[in-house]
PDB file of C-alpha atoms and ligand atoms in Angstrom:
ATOM      1  CA  PHE A  14      21.323 -55.242 -18.445  1.00 57.00           C
ATOM      2  CA  LEU A  15      21.281 -53.282 -21.713  1.00 58.00           C
ATOM      3  CA  PRO A  16      18.274 -51.365 -22.996  1.00 60.00           C
ATOM      4  CA  LYS A  17      16.558 -53.212 -25.882  1.00 63.00           C
ATOM      5  CA  LYS A  18      17.564 -50.600 -28.491  1.00 60.00           C
ATOM      6  CA  LYS A  19      21.260 -50.846 -27.561  1.00 61.00           C
ATOM      7  CA  LYS A  20      21.206 -54.637 -27.858  1.00 64.00           C
ATOM      8  CA  GLN A  21      19.615 -54.454 -31.334  1.00 59.00           C
ATOM      9  CA  ARG A  22      22.199 -51.889 -32.494  1.00 60.00           C
ATOM     10  CA  ASP A  23      25.006 -54.235 -31.491  1.00 70.00           C
ATOM     11  CA  CYS A  24      23.474 -56.848 -33.785  1.00 82.00           C
ATOM     12  CA  LEU A  25      23.526 -54.769 -36.976  1.00 89.00           C
ATOM     13  CA  ILE A  26      24.471 -56.764 -40.054  1.00 91.00           C
ATOM     14  CA  ASN A  27      24.671 -53.818 -42.421  1.00 94.00           C
ATOM     15  CA  LEU A  28      27.266 -51.374 -41.059  1.00 92.00           C
ATOM     16  CA  LYS A  29      27.525 -48.873 -43.944  1.00 93.00           C
ATOM     17  CA  ILE A  30      25.783 -49.831 -47.195  1.00 95.00           C
ATOM     18  CA  GLN A  31      23.049 -47.396 -48.351  1.00 95.00           C
ATOM     19  CA  LYS A  32      22.245 -46.369 -44.775  1.00 95.00           C
ATOM     20  CA  GLU A  33      20.172 -43.478 -46.158  1.00 97.00           C
ATOM     21  CA  ASN A  34      17.578 -46.008 -47.370  1.00 96.00           C
ATOM     22  CA  PRO A  35      15.053 -47.613 -45.002  1.00 96.00           C
ATOM     23  CA  LYS A  36      15.646 -50.974 -46.696  1.00 96.00           C
ATOM     24  CA  VAL A  37      18.380 -52.160 -49.082  1.00 96.00           C
ATOM     25  CA  VAL A  38      16.908 -54.132 -51.949  1.00 96.00           C
ATOM     26  CA  ASN A  39      18.799 -55.286 -55.015  1.00 93.00           C
ATOM     27  CA  GLU A  40      17.047 -56.559 -58.099  1.00 92.00           C
ATOM     28  CA  ILE A  41      18.961 -58.516 -60.702  1.00 86.00           C
ATOM     29  CA  ASP A  42      17.484 -59.495 -64.036  1.00 86.00           C
ATOM     30  CA  ILE A  43      18.830 -62.964 -64.733  1.00 81.00           C
ATOM     31  CA  GLU A  44      18.641 -62.280 -68.449  1.00 80.00           C
ATOM     32  CA  ASP A  45      21.200 -59.486 -68.047  1.00 78.00           C
ATOM     33  CA  LEU A  46      23.904 -61.675 -66.495  1.00 78.00           C
ATOM     34  CA  ARG A  47      26.901 -61.395 -68.782  1.00 73.00           C
ATOM     35  CA  SER A  48      29.319 -63.951 -67.396  1.00 73.00           C
ATOM     36  CA  THR A  49      28.583 -67.567 -66.540  1.00 78.00           C
ATOM     37  CA  ASN A  50      29.326 -67.097 -62.810  1.00 86.00           C
ATOM     38  CA  VAL A  51      28.389 -64.040 -60.744  1.00 89.00           C
ATOM     39  CA  CYS A  52      28.950 -63.815 -56.967  1.00 94.00           C
ATOM     40  CA  TYR A  53      26.684 -61.688 -54.810  1.00 95.00           C
ATOM     41  CA  CYS A  54      27.665 -60.548 -51.337  1.00 97.00           C
ATOM     42  CA  ARG A  55      25.881 -61.953 -48.301  1.00 97.00           C
ATOM     43  CA  CYS A  56      28.291 -60.648 -45.645  1.00 96.00           C
ATOM     44  CA  TRP A  57      27.489 -56.950 -46.198  1.00 96.00           C
ATOM     45  CA  ARG A  58      31.169 -56.016 -46.163  1.00 96.00           C
ATOM     46  CA  SER A  59      31.830 -55.810 -49.924  1.00 97.00           C
ATOM     47  CA  LYS A  60      33.075 -52.495 -51.280  1.00 97.00           C
ATOM     48  CA  THR A  61      31.325 -53.408 -54.548  1.00 96.00           C
ATOM     49  CA  PHE A  62      28.018 -54.437 -52.940  1.00 96.00           C
ATOM     50  CA  PRO A  63      25.882 -56.204 -54.080  1.00 95.00           C
ATOM     51  CA  VAL A  64      28.723 -57.956 -55.919  1.00 95.00           C
ATOM     52  CA  CYS A  65      31.147 -59.946 -53.736  1.00 97.00           C
ATOM     53  CA  ASP A  66      34.722 -58.565 -53.585  1.00 98.00           C
ATOM     54  CA  LYS A  67      35.969 -61.346 -51.265  1.00 98.00           C
ATOM     55  CA  SER A  68      35.735 -59.123 -48.159  1.00 97.00           C
ATOM     56  CA  HIS A  69      33.971 -62.070 -46.502  1.00 97.00           C
ATOM     57  CA  ILE A  70      37.377 -63.793 -46.170  1.00 97.00           C
ATOM     58  CA  LYS A  71      38.714 -61.063 -43.853  1.00 97.00           C
ATOM     59  CA  HIS A  72      35.383 -60.817 -42.041  1.00 95.00           C
ATOM     60  CA  ASN A  73      35.429 -64.561 -41.358  1.00 96.00           C
ATOM     61  CA  GLU A  74      39.054 -64.424 -40.156  1.00 96.00           C
ATOM     62  CA  LEU A  75      38.335 -61.525 -37.793  1.00 95.00           C
ATOM     63  CA  THR A  76      35.058 -62.797 -36.395  1.00 92.00           C
ATOM     64  CA  GLY A  77      35.104 -66.564 -36.738  1.00 95.00           C
ATOM     65  CA  ASP A  78      31.999 -66.272 -38.902  1.00 94.00           C
ATOM     66  CA  ASN A  79      31.449 -68.537 -41.899  1.00 96.00           C
ATOM     67  CA  VAL A  80      29.607 -66.380 -44.438  1.00 97.00           C
ATOM     68  CA  GLY A  81      30.165 -66.468 -48.180  1.00 97.00           C
ATOM     69  CA  PRO A  82      28.628 -65.266 -51.432  1.00 97.00           C
ATOM     70  CA  LEU A  83      25.580 -66.347 -53.352  1.00 95.00           C
ATOM     71  CA  ILE A  84      26.925 -67.685 -56.641  1.00 93.00           C
ATOM     72  CA  LEU A  85      24.647 -67.551 -59.649  1.00 90.00           C
ATOM     73  CA  LYS A  86      25.658 -69.871 -62.451  1.00 87.00           C
ATOM     74  CA  LYS A  87      24.411 -69.476 -65.954  1.00 81.00           C
ATOM     75  CA  LYS A  88      24.274 -72.541 -68.144  1.00 78.00           C
ATOM     76  CA  ILE A  89      25.647 -72.134 -71.627  1.00 75.00           C
ATOM     77  CA  LEU A  90      23.226 -73.844 -73.958  1.00 72.00           C
TER      78      LEU A  90
HETATM   79 FE1  FES B 101      30.473 -60.362 -48.934  1.00 56.20          FE
HETATM   80 FE2  FES B 101      31.970 -61.928 -50.407  1.00 56.20          FE
HETATM   81  S1  FES B 101      32.292 -59.876 -49.936  1.00 56.20           S
HETATM   82  S2  FES B 101      30.152 -62.423 -49.436  1.00 56.20           S
END
């Protein structure tokens, strides 16, 4: 039996991004997107967070997880 706090610590998703902040929030103005496709990290392992750097591939290999980025696509009108 593990104390409740220990169990919750073992379930951390964010291991090192902006740990000085009580909550990590990223705001992206869609109008500012420069390229037609932008990938945002959802695995919390990217060294360029919040932008995906493909670290999810290694994370998935090591853990058996299946996470991937959020891809925003901008239509060219
Ligand atoms: Fe996190 Fe790609 S690096 S989703």
